[in-house]
Each structure stands twice: as structure tokens, then as C-alpha cells.
Amino acid sequence: MDMADVAVVWFRRDLRVHDNPTLQRALEENDRVVPLYTFEPGLFGARSRWIDEPRIGRRRARFVRESVQDLRQRMHERDGELLVRHGDPGSVVPAVAESVDADAVHAQRLPGTEERRTASAVESELESVGVDLTTHWTHTLHAIEDLPTAIEHVQDTFTPWKDSVEANSSVPEPLAPPESVPTPDMDGGSIPTLSELGYDERTDDTPGDDTPMPVPGGESAALERLQTYIFERDRLREYRETRNGLLGMDFSSKFSPWLAQGCLSPRRVKRAVDRYERERVSNDSTYWLVFELRWRDFFQFQLAKHGDAYFTPGGIQDREIVWNRDETAFRRWADGETGFPFVDAAMRELAATGYQSNRARQNAASFLANTLRIDWRWGAAYYESSLLDYDVASNYGNWAYVAGVGTDSRDRAFDVLWQAHNYDPDAEYVRHWVPELADLPPRYAHEPWRMDADEQARYGVELRVEYPEPIVDPNMHFDGPSS
Ligand SMILES: Cc1cc2nc3c(=O)[nH]c(=O)nc-3n(C[C@H](O)[C@H](O)[C@H](O)COP(=O)(O)OP(=O)(O)OC[C@H]3O[C@@H](n4cnc5c(N)ncnc54)[C@H](O)[C@@H]3O)c2cc1C
């Protein structure tokens, strides 16, 4: 048999040239490769199944565009070209394969159920042009082939799973970027504009120094952030102590948007941590960043194991919970108008920036799912629309976990008032994102309903006028852990 000559590399959420085993394999086995990305109309500009929101909000659409732009640039630097299309992969990938007379098509293997269906559609369409699709699992720290158990036996609780991978599986070294990407001479096509993708063109969400979440898409920006956060600003040293922070760029890594689009490989992060440990310090903070990346891995493998059950109201355990479907209450939550300032701050931050800290996410999610008892999937769908770092496994997995239908069914209701006072003792976060409460002392900023009429007049915050009354009785029993 002749050596295969041309391979198409269909990029999905692996928008990078470093540590990209899919690209590497195609380069090893072929003389030329055709890197391809297609913006899927079923996602960009499409509406959510559960709520009245776009599946991909404008901010994330912008981030993906920038990531594709950067990937093309990195191909150019390697004498290659990235083909960019706007269309369904089931038709685009086979059409490109046919037009270049491809011998093989390689792509990233993803655990999401829709992503799997898309890959199956591509695979069966490729059959008609006589080319095989080969997929590669490349987005986790641990290799899927190197897990202690087969995917269908992956434990459903994090700690035993983590203990077993720490003991039995090692993290492969990340691959270096290829020096060249020989692409046949062809027109790459233009990158669709935001309006072609179905969004308003606006300039105010282009990241700049004064944007609250200044993260441009792309591998170049990701690698720069890796260097800045860990080495230049030396923030890894205290990550474990600062990671529950709420405001600012450096209390946590902010790697998530890049990890989600695959602009950054988790193994590349691990390598930077290893180097930091050798050169500077090895402590519980350096361990903890990798520990969090194992949480990320855990959700990826959980989704691969459970498939559609991951998205059911009762979750993977099929718990019997009657969820509320109160659209008015849902809207108040989404709009940051619940009258619980800590929750409202989180939701307004999300709307303004596309980001929330882990602490804010847990509280806002618990409030919707455990306090209001609204279908957790509506909340997850709202996050899917709004988050810059949306990842199907991490998002639906964390939501289910907080809602008590996830990997273990412990009650995870958060006492949001306790959380507010503990994690935002000076109400800095609340006063930043809920400016109408900016002049209140911390206790009232967190619990404005405690003000009597005179105090409301004195501080100029009249409840129901300047700020809503609490959507549920704040004296109700918040059960569950408060930590
Ligand atoms: C309701 C809810 C929804 C979430 N949705 C998403 C999502 O769609 N995409 C997403 O990447 N994360 C999600 N998370 C997890 C976590 O909140 C974010 O990964 C984190 O806040 C991102 O900021 P960072 O990169 O600075 O995190 P860091 O604290 O610096 O952590 C480093 C990396 O570890 C991983 N990580 C950390 N915590 C978690 C976790 N709990 N689960 C999985 N991975 C984790 C992320 O890749 C993160 O970038 C969600 C959490 C909750 C509670």
C-alpha cells in the first residue's frame, strides 16, 4: 500500500499547534496536510433548547473567531494555511476531503453527545468519498488509554478516581509544535465576521486593559497568560490561598477560556507547573492547580461514560426531584435581580464579562437549583450561553454536582448569606457589581432587607425602588454545608 499523501485535519476544540497529537499524527503519516476549521451554523447564532438565549453568546463567538485567527497565523508561520469555512461539518469536511483528494481525515475526539453525533455524521459522509475518519482524544491531562479502568468503569466520585489516577497513571509530556505544516497551495477562505455568524457587531466587547476580563482568544495569548500568571507575576506560589477570590485577574489562573477551546493544552500547563516546582517552590499551591485540572479531567471522562444521562433532570443517578419551571423567577436570577446581593453580583458580573470565579458560580448555581428549585438545566443553559470558558463537560457536570444530581448526591445547598459574609467580608465584590449598594456598610450591602425605613432613606437605597426585595424569605432555613 502506498503511503498516504494528503490528510485533512479537522480542528474542533483543539485550536493550537503545541501538544496537538492529531496534527502530529497527520504530519507523520502524510506528505501534506490540510488544516480545516468550520464554524457550525448549528451552534453559532443558534438558540438554546431550554431557554430563550443564544447557545453561544457574542462574547464567546468573538473569542472563538480570535482563536481561529491566531491558529491561521500560526499556520502561516509554519508555511501552512488554515482553511476556514462556515457550514455543517457533515458536508464541509467530506467536501474538502474530496476536493484535495485526501487519503485520511484526522480529528479530535470529544465526549459531548452532540459532538459525537457530529463526528458520526462526518464519518458516514466520508464513507461515500472513501476516506476514514480517525479521531484522537487529546484534551485531558491523563490519556484515555492510560486510565486505571475502562471508560465505562470510571468511578462516579471524584476522590477515589483522583487517588487511583494519581497512583496508576502518569501525565504524558506535551508535544512540541511542528516546525512546518506543508499545505497544498489553496485559498484558505475568509473568517466569517460576527454579523455573518449571526451576532451584532459591537466594539465594546473587544478586550482591552479596562475590560473586566481581558482575555483575547488564541494560542498565542494563552501561552502568554501561562507565562505571566505562573512566572512573571509569580501567582502560583499562593494559588491555593487566593483561588476563592472574587475580584481581579490574578486570584486564579484564568486559563479556562483557552483550555475550553483547546488553545492551551493541560499538559503544557502541567509542564509549566513542574518547571516552577523545580526552579522556585513546590508546595500545596503548585499541587492544587494540577488537582483542579484533574477535576476538569474527571468531568470529561464522566461525560464520555454517561452520555445523554448527563443532561437529564435527575442526572446520572436519575434522582426524583420535582423541578420548578417558573420563568419569572428564572429571569430575576439571570438578570441579577433576586434581592440577594451576593447572587446578583455574580449574575451581573457574568453578563458584563462572561466570567465568574468558582466561588461565585457555586453560589449562584446553588441559589437557582437548591433555593429556588428551578430546573438546573435552565441555569446550565444560561451559563452555556454566557460563559467565555463554557465547556460542556465542566459546565453540566458542575451544575449537576451543585444541584445534587451529579456524581454524588450529597446535598450541596450553599448558605449564600454565610458565604457572602465569609468570602466577601467587606462587601467589595457586591458593591462593585451592584453599584446601587455601593454606599452601604458591608452588613447591609449583603442583607439590605435589614435596613429599616429610616436607614433606607439615610443611605438612599429604598427597597423595591432602588433594589429588589428578596425573592424568597431570607430567614428561611438554608440547609446543607456552609463551607
Ligand atoms: C456551576 C458551575 C459551572 C461551571 N462551568 C464551567 C465551564 O463551563 N467551563 C469551565 O472551564 N469551568 C467551569 N466551572 C469550573 C470553574 O468554576 C472554572 O473552571 C474556573 O472558575 C475557571 O477559572 P480559572 O481558570 O481561573 O480557574 P483556576 O482556579 O485557575 O483553575 C485552573 C483550571 O482548572 C480547571 N478547573 C478548576 N475548577 C474546576 C471545576 N470545578 N471543574 C472543572 N474544571 C475546573 C479549569 O480548567 C481551570 O481553568 C464551573 C463551575 C461551576 C460551579
PDB file of C-alpha atoms in Angstrom, residues 165-371:
ATOM      1  CA  VAL A 165      -5.147   8.097  38.596  1.00  0.00           C
ATOM      2  CA  GLU A 166      -2.529   9.750  40.779  1.00  0.00           C
ATOM      3  CA  ALA A 167      -1.264   6.314  41.752  1.00  0.00           C
ATOM      4  CA  ASN A 168      -1.619   4.494  38.443  1.00  0.00           C
ATOM      5  CA  SER A 169      -1.468   6.876  35.526  1.00  0.00           C
ATOM      6  CA  SER A 170       1.148   9.406  34.544  1.00  0.00           C
ATOM      7  CA  VAL A 171       0.712  12.594  32.542  1.00  0.00           C
ATOM      8  CA  PRO A 172       2.418  12.420  29.141  1.00  0.00           C
ATOM      9  CA  GLU A 173       4.883  15.129  28.180  1.00  0.00           C
ATOM     10  CA  PRO A 174       3.328  17.705  25.870  1.00  0.00           C
ATOM     11  CA  LEU A 175       4.410  17.572  22.227  1.00  0.00           C
ATOM     12  CA  ALA A 176       6.398  20.448  20.762  1.00  0.00           C
ATOM     13  CA  PRO A 177       4.732  22.426  17.965  1.00  0.00           C
ATOM     14  CA  PRO A 178       5.653  21.206  14.463  1.00  0.00           C
ATOM     15  CA  GLU A 179       8.254  23.249  12.615  1.00  0.00           C
ATOM     16  CA  SER A 180       6.340  23.264   9.383  1.00  0.00           C
ATOM     17  CA  VAL A 181       2.879  22.391   8.190  1.00  0.00           C
ATOM     18  CA  PRO A 182       3.128  21.692   4.456  1.00  0.00           C
ATOM     19  CA  THR A 183      -0.250  22.559   2.988  1.00  0.00           C
ATOM     20  CA  PRO A 184      -1.136  22.278  -0.711  1.00  0.00           C
ATOM     21  CA  ASP A 185      -1.437  25.669  -2.351  1.00  0.00           C
ATOM     22  CA  MET A 186      -5.024  26.753  -1.795  1.00  0.00           C
ATOM     23  CA  ASP A 187      -7.225  29.631  -0.820  1.00  0.00           C
ATOM     24  CA  GLY A 188      -7.957  29.425   2.895  1.00  0.00           C
ATOM     25  CA  GLY A 189     -11.176  31.415   2.711  1.00  0.00           C
ATOM     26  CA  SER A 190     -12.141  34.302   4.945  1.00  0.00           C
ATOM     27  CA  ILE A 191     -13.059  34.061   8.604  1.00  0.00           C
ATOM     28  CA  PRO A 192     -16.755  34.890   8.948  1.00  0.00           C
ATOM     29  CA  THR A 193     -17.464  38.181  10.681  1.00  0.00           C
ATOM     30  CA  LEU A 194     -19.570  38.268  13.812  1.00  0.00           C
ATOM     31  CA  SER A 195     -22.521  39.514  11.812  1.00  0.00           C
ATOM     32  CA  GLU A 196     -22.111  36.697   9.308  1.00  0.00           C
ATOM     33  CA  LEU A 197     -22.209  34.384  12.302  1.00  0.00           C
ATOM     34  CA  GLY A 198     -25.469  35.957  13.443  1.00  0.00           C
ATOM     35  CA  TYR A 199     -24.304  38.499  16.032  1.00  0.00           C
ATOM     36  CA  ASP A 200     -24.389  42.279  16.285  1.00  0.00           C
ATOM     37  CA  GLU A 201     -21.048  43.834  15.571  1.00  0.00           C
ATOM     38  CA  ARG A 202     -20.082  45.840  18.620  1.00  0.00           C
ATOM     39  CA  THR A 203     -16.771  47.205  19.637  1.00  0.00           C
ATOM     40  CA  ASP A 204     -17.337  47.238  23.368  1.00  0.00           C
ATOM     41  CA  ASP A 205     -16.518  43.586  23.862  1.00  0.00           C
ATOM     42  CA  THR A 206     -13.091  43.744  22.292  1.00  0.00           C
ATOM     43  CA  PRO A 207     -10.783  43.095  25.211  1.00  0.00           C
ATOM     44  CA  GLY A 208      -8.648  45.991  26.357  1.00  0.00           C
ATOM     45  CA  ASP A 209      -6.895  46.976  29.547  1.00  0.00           C
ATOM     46  CA  ASP A 210     -10.055  48.348  31.076  1.00  0.00           C
ATOM     47  CA  THR A 211     -12.209  45.309  30.252  1.00  0.00           C
ATOM     48  CA  PRO A 212     -13.032  43.298  33.347  1.00  0.00           C
ATOM     49  CA  MET A 213     -11.981  40.037  31.689  1.00  0.00           C
ATOM     50  CA  PRO A 214      -9.299  40.977  29.168  1.00  0.00           C
ATOM     51  CA  VAL A 215      -8.680  37.640  27.509  1.00  0.00           C
ATOM     52  CA  PRO A 216      -8.275  37.573  23.755  1.00  0.00           C
ATOM     53  CA  GLY A 217      -8.779  34.220  22.062  1.00  0.00           C
ATOM     54  CA  GLY A 218      -5.939  32.151  20.674  1.00  0.00           C
ATOM     55  CA  GLU A 219      -2.958  30.017  21.492  1.00  0.00           C
ATOM     56  CA  SER A 220      -0.534  32.966  21.499  1.00  0.00           C
ATOM     57  CA  ALA A 221      -2.493  34.797  24.191  1.00  0.00           C
ATOM     58  CA  ALA A 222      -2.912  31.543  26.144  1.00  0.00           C
ATOM     59  CA  LEU A 223       0.815  30.832  26.249  1.00  0.00           C
ATOM     60  CA  GLU A 224       1.460  34.417  27.243  1.00  0.00           C
ATOM     61  CA  ARG A 225      -1.012  34.156  30.119  1.00  0.00           C
ATOM     62  CA  LEU A 226       0.591  30.892  31.244  1.00  0.00           C
ATOM     63  CA  GLN A 227       3.954  32.616  31.463  1.00  0.00           C
ATOM     64  CA  THR A 228       2.595  35.779  33.081  1.00  0.00           C
ATOM     65  CA  TYR A 229       0.459  34.129  35.718  1.00  0.00           C
ATOM     66  CA  ILE A 230       2.924  31.472  36.801  1.00  0.00           C
ATOM     67  CA  PHE A 231       6.349  33.041  36.285  1.00  0.00           C
ATOM     68  CA  GLU A 232       6.192  36.812  35.845  1.00  0.00           C
ATOM     69  CA  ARG A 233       3.559  37.582  38.443  1.00  0.00           C
ATOM     70  CA  ASP A 234       4.565  34.543  40.467  1.00  0.00           C
ATOM     71  CA  ARG A 235       0.957  33.828  41.394  1.00  0.00           C
ATOM     72  CA  LEU A 236       1.187  30.056  41.517  1.00  0.00           C
ATOM     73  CA  ARG A 237       3.008  30.291  44.840  1.00  0.00           C
ATOM     74  CA  GLU A 238      -0.206  31.254  46.650  1.00  0.00           C
ATOM     75  CA  TYR A 239      -2.842  29.845  44.342  1.00  0.00           C
ATOM     76  CA  ARG A 240      -4.419  27.655  46.977  1.00  0.00           C
ATOM     77  CA  GLU A 241      -4.933  30.631  49.295  1.00  0.00           C
ATOM     78  CA  THR A 242      -6.163  33.039  46.641  1.00  0.00           C
ATOM     79  CA  ARG A 243      -8.312  30.761  44.473  1.00  0.00           C
ATOM     80  CA  ASN A 244     -11.502  31.548  46.362  1.00  0.00           C
ATOM     81  CA  GLY A 245     -11.146  35.209  45.444  1.00  0.00           C
ATOM     82  CA  LEU A 246     -13.851  37.089  43.610  1.00  0.00           C
ATOM     83  CA  LEU A 247     -12.377  40.199  42.004  1.00  0.00           C
ATOM     84  CA  GLY A 248      -9.453  40.773  39.663  1.00  0.00           C
ATOM     85  CA  MET A 249      -7.332  38.829  37.192  1.00  0.00           C
ATOM     86  CA  ASP A 250      -4.782  37.133  39.410  1.00  0.00           C
ATOM     87  CA  PHE A 251      -6.556  35.323  42.252  1.00  0.00           C
ATOM     88  CA  SER A 252      -6.846  32.333  39.907  1.00  0.00           C
ATOM     89  CA  SER A 253      -5.226  31.409  36.619  1.00  0.00           C
ATOM     90  CA  LYS A 254      -7.990  32.388  34.146  1.00  0.00           C
ATOM     91  CA  PHE A 255      -6.749  29.604  31.878  1.00  0.00           C
ATOM     92  CA  SER A 256     -10.288  28.279  31.472  1.00  0.00           C
ATOM     93  CA  PRO A 257     -11.401  30.059  28.254  1.00  0.00           C
ATOM     94  CA  TRP A 258      -8.267  28.861  26.464  1.00  0.00           C
ATOM     95  CA  LEU A 259      -8.493  25.352  27.873  1.00  0.00           C
ATOM     96  CA  ALA A 260     -12.112  25.167  26.718  1.00  0.00           C
ATOM     97  CA  GLN A 261     -11.263  25.942  23.084  1.00  0.00           C
ATOM     98  CA  GLY A 262      -8.082  23.913  23.244  1.00  0.00           C
ATOM     99  CA  CYS A 263      -5.855  26.960  22.696  1.00  0.00           C
ATOM    100  CA  LEU A 264      -3.942  25.633  25.698  1.00  0.00           C
ATOM    101  CA  SER A 265      -3.150  22.019  26.474  1.00  0.00           C
ATOM    102  CA  PRO A 266      -3.481  20.987  30.138  1.00  0.00           C
ATOM    103  CA  ARG A 267      -0.253  19.014  29.724  1.00  0.00           C
ATOM    104  CA  ARG A 268       1.501  22.231  28.767  1.00  0.00           C
ATOM    105  CA  VAL A 269       0.170  23.754  31.986  1.00  0.00           C
ATOM    106  CA  LYS A 270       1.427  20.761  33.964  1.00  0.00           C
ATOM    107  CA  ARG A 271       4.852  21.125  32.411  1.00  0.00           C
ATOM    108  CA  ALA A 272       4.995  24.792  33.438  1.00  0.00           C
ATOM    109  CA  VAL A 273       3.999  23.788  36.986  1.00  0.00           C
ATOM    110  CA  ASP A 274       6.732  21.114  37.047  1.00  0.00           C
ATOM    111  CA  ARG A 275       9.301  23.662  35.972  1.00  0.00           C
ATOM    112  CA  TYR A 276       8.072  26.149  38.560  1.00  0.00           C
ATOM    113  CA  GLU A 277       8.397  23.459  41.228  1.00  0.00           C
ATOM    114  CA  ARG A 278      11.996  22.791  40.212  1.00  0.00           C
ATOM    115  CA  GLU A 279      13.023  26.415  39.903  1.00  0.00           C
ATOM    116  CA  ARG A 280      11.056  28.135  42.636  1.00  0.00           C
ATOM    117  CA  VAL A 281       8.887  26.260  45.039  1.00  0.00           C
ATOM    118  CA  SER A 282       6.878  23.085  45.336  1.00  0.00           C
ATOM    119  CA  ASN A 283       4.024  23.481  47.800  1.00  0.00           C
ATOM    120  CA  ASP A 284       0.311  22.819  48.277  1.00  0.00           C
ATOM    121  CA  SER A 285      -0.497  25.593  45.782  1.00  0.00           C
ATOM    122  CA  THR A 286       1.518  24.046  42.971  1.00  0.00           C
ATOM    123  CA  TYR A 287      -0.154  20.711  43.716  1.00  0.00           C
ATOM    124  CA  TRP A 288      -3.568  22.344  43.799  1.00  0.00           C
ATOM    125  CA  LEU A 289      -3.531  23.757  40.290  1.00  0.00           C
ATOM    126  CA  VAL A 290      -2.924  20.279  38.903  1.00  0.00           C
ATOM    127  CA  PHE A 291      -5.553  18.941  41.292  1.00  0.00           C
ATOM    128  CA  GLU A 292      -8.068  21.328  39.690  1.00  0.00           C
ATOM    129  CA  LEU A 293      -7.031  20.136  36.250  1.00  0.00           C
ATOM    130  CA  ARG A 294      -7.866  16.626  37.453  1.00  0.00           C
ATOM    131  CA  TRP A 295     -11.364  17.857  38.296  1.00  0.00           C
ATOM    132  CA  ARG A 296     -11.523  19.013  34.719  1.00  0.00           C
ATOM    133  CA  ASP A 297     -10.396  15.585  33.512  1.00  0.00           C
ATOM    134  CA  PHE A 298     -12.894  13.868  35.788  1.00  0.00           C
ATOM    135  CA  PHE A 299     -15.854  15.662  34.198  1.00  0.00           C
ATOM    136  CA  GLN A 300     -14.591  14.876  30.693  1.00  0.00           C
ATOM    137  CA  PHE A 301     -14.423  11.170  31.483  1.00  0.00           C
ATOM    138  CA  GLN A 302     -17.766  11.262  33.299  1.00  0.00           C
ATOM    139  CA  LEU A 303     -19.455  12.700  30.228  1.00  0.00           C
ATOM    140  CA  ALA A 304     -17.746  10.142  27.997  1.00  0.00           C
ATOM    141  CA  LYS A 305     -19.084   7.431  30.297  1.00  0.00           C
ATOM    142  CA  HIS A 306     -22.645   8.648  30.843  1.00  0.00           C
ATOM    143  CA  GLY A 307     -23.567  10.345  27.566  1.00  0.00           C
ATOM    144  CA  ASP A 308     -27.205  11.510  27.394  1.00  0.00           C
ATOM    145  CA  ALA A 309     -27.881  10.770  31.084  1.00  0.00           C
ATOM    146  CA  TYR A 310     -25.577  13.696  31.910  1.00  0.00           C
ATOM    147  CA  PHE A 311     -28.303  16.082  30.712  1.00  0.00           C
ATOM    148  CA  THR A 312     -31.433  14.604  32.296  1.00  0.00           C
ATOM    149  CA  PRO A 313     -33.304  16.406  35.122  1.00  0.00           C
ATOM    150  CA  GLY A 314     -32.405  13.685  37.636  1.00  0.00           C
ATOM    151  CA  GLY A 315     -28.814  13.439  36.408  1.00  0.00           C
ATOM    152  CA  ILE A 316     -26.688  10.336  36.143  1.00  0.00           C
ATOM    153  CA  GLN A 317     -28.304   8.884  39.261  1.00  0.00           C
ATOM    154  CA  ASP A 318     -31.771   9.547  37.959  1.00  0.00           C
ATOM    155  CA  ARG A 319     -32.872  11.217  41.205  1.00  0.00           C
ATOM    156  CA  GLU A 320     -36.540  12.032  41.586  1.00  0.00           C
ATOM    157  CA  ILE A 321     -36.666  15.778  42.057  1.00  0.00           C
ATOM    158  CA  VAL A 322     -39.572  17.925  41.010  1.00  0.00           C
ATOM    159  CA  TRP A 323     -38.071  20.989  39.415  1.00  0.00           C
ATOM    160  CA  ASN A 324     -39.826  24.290  39.202  1.00  0.00           C
ATOM    161  CA  ARG A 325     -40.220  25.917  35.821  1.00  0.00           C
ATOM    162  CA  ASP A 326     -41.014  29.465  36.938  1.00  0.00           C
ATOM    163  CA  GLU A 327     -39.870  31.725  34.123  1.00  0.00           C
ATOM    164  CA  THR A 328     -40.278  34.963  36.056  1.00  0.00           C
ATOM    165  CA  ALA A 329     -38.116  33.777  38.931  1.00  0.00           C
ATOM    166  CA  PHE A 330     -35.587  32.385  36.455  1.00  0.00           C
ATOM    167  CA  ARG A 331     -35.350  35.775  34.740  1.00  0.00           C
ATOM    168  CA  ARG A 332     -34.843  37.587  38.021  1.00  0.00           C
ATOM    169  CA  TRP A 333     -31.997  35.214  38.776  1.00  0.00           C
ATOM    170  CA  ALA A 334     -30.427  35.573  35.319  1.00  0.00           C
ATOM    171  CA  ASP A 335     -30.739  39.361  35.379  1.00  0.00           C
ATOM    172  CA  GLY A 336     -29.207  39.702  38.851  1.00  0.00           C
ATOM    173  CA  GLU A 337     -32.438  40.932  40.455  1.00  0.00           C
ATOM    174  CA  THR A 338     -33.084  38.341  43.164  1.00  0.00           C
ATOM    175  CA  GLY A 339     -32.594  40.797  46.020  1.00  0.00           C
ATOM    176  CA  PHE A 340     -29.731  38.637  47.338  1.00  0.00           C
ATOM    177  CA  PRO A 341     -26.766  40.880  46.601  1.00  0.00           C
ATOM    178  CA  PHE A 342     -24.119  38.148  46.522  1.00  0.00           C
ATOM    179  CA  VAL A 343     -26.083  36.205  43.906  1.00  0.00           C
ATOM    180  CA  ASP A 344     -26.984  39.339  41.976  1.00  0.00           C
ATOM    181  CA  ALA A 345     -23.359  40.482  41.888  1.00  0.00           C
ATOM    182  CA  ALA A 346     -22.368  37.128  40.412  1.00  0.00           C
ATOM    183  CA  MET A 347     -25.041  37.228  37.725  1.00  0.00           C
ATOM    184  CA  ARG A 348     -24.275  40.816  36.763  1.00  0.00           C
ATOM    185  CA  GLU A 349     -20.588  40.000  36.568  1.00  0.00           C
ATOM    186  CA  LEU A 350     -21.389  37.104  34.250  1.00  0.00           C
ATOM    187  CA  ALA A 351     -23.484  39.315  31.985  1.00  0.00           C
ATOM    188  CA  ALA A 352     -20.822  42.039  31.918  1.00  0.00           C
ATOM    189  CA  THR A 353     -17.728  39.872  31.467  1.00  0.00           C
ATOM    190  CA  GLY A 354     -18.555  36.277  30.556  1.00  0.00           C
ATOM    191  CA  TYR A 355     -16.702  35.138  33.670  1.00  0.00           C
ATOM    192  CA  GLN A 356     -17.349  34.277  37.295  1.00  0.00           C
ATOM    193  CA  SER A 357     -14.978  32.847  39.880  1.00  0.00           C
ATOM    194  CA  ASN A 358     -15.585  29.286  41.004  1.00  0.00           C
ATOM    195  CA  ARG A 359     -16.926  30.575  44.329  1.00  0.00           C
ATOM    196  CA  ALA A 360     -19.437  32.857  42.599  1.00  0.00           C
ATOM    197  CA  ARG A 361     -20.526  30.058  40.254  1.00  0.00           C
ATOM    198  CA  GLN A 362     -21.178  27.670  43.103  1.00  0.00           C
ATOM    199  CA  ASN A 363     -23.294  30.188  44.964  1.00  0.00           C
ATOM    200  CA  ALA A 364     -25.279  31.429  42.002  1.00  0.00           C
ATOM    201  CA  ALA A 365     -25.904  27.872  40.802  1.00  0.00           C
ATOM    202  CA  SER A 366     -26.912  26.626  44.236  1.00  0.00           C
ATOM    203  CA  PHE A 367     -29.291  29.537  44.635  1.00  0.00           C
ATOM    204  CA  LEU A 368     -31.102  28.654  41.422  1.00  0.00           C
ATOM    205  CA  ALA A 369     -31.127  24.889  41.855  1.00  0.00           C
ATOM    206  CA  ASN A 370     -31.409  24.455  45.632  1.00  0.00           C
ATOM    207  CA  THR A 371     -33.070  27.609  46.887  1.00  0.00           C
TER     208      THR A 371
END
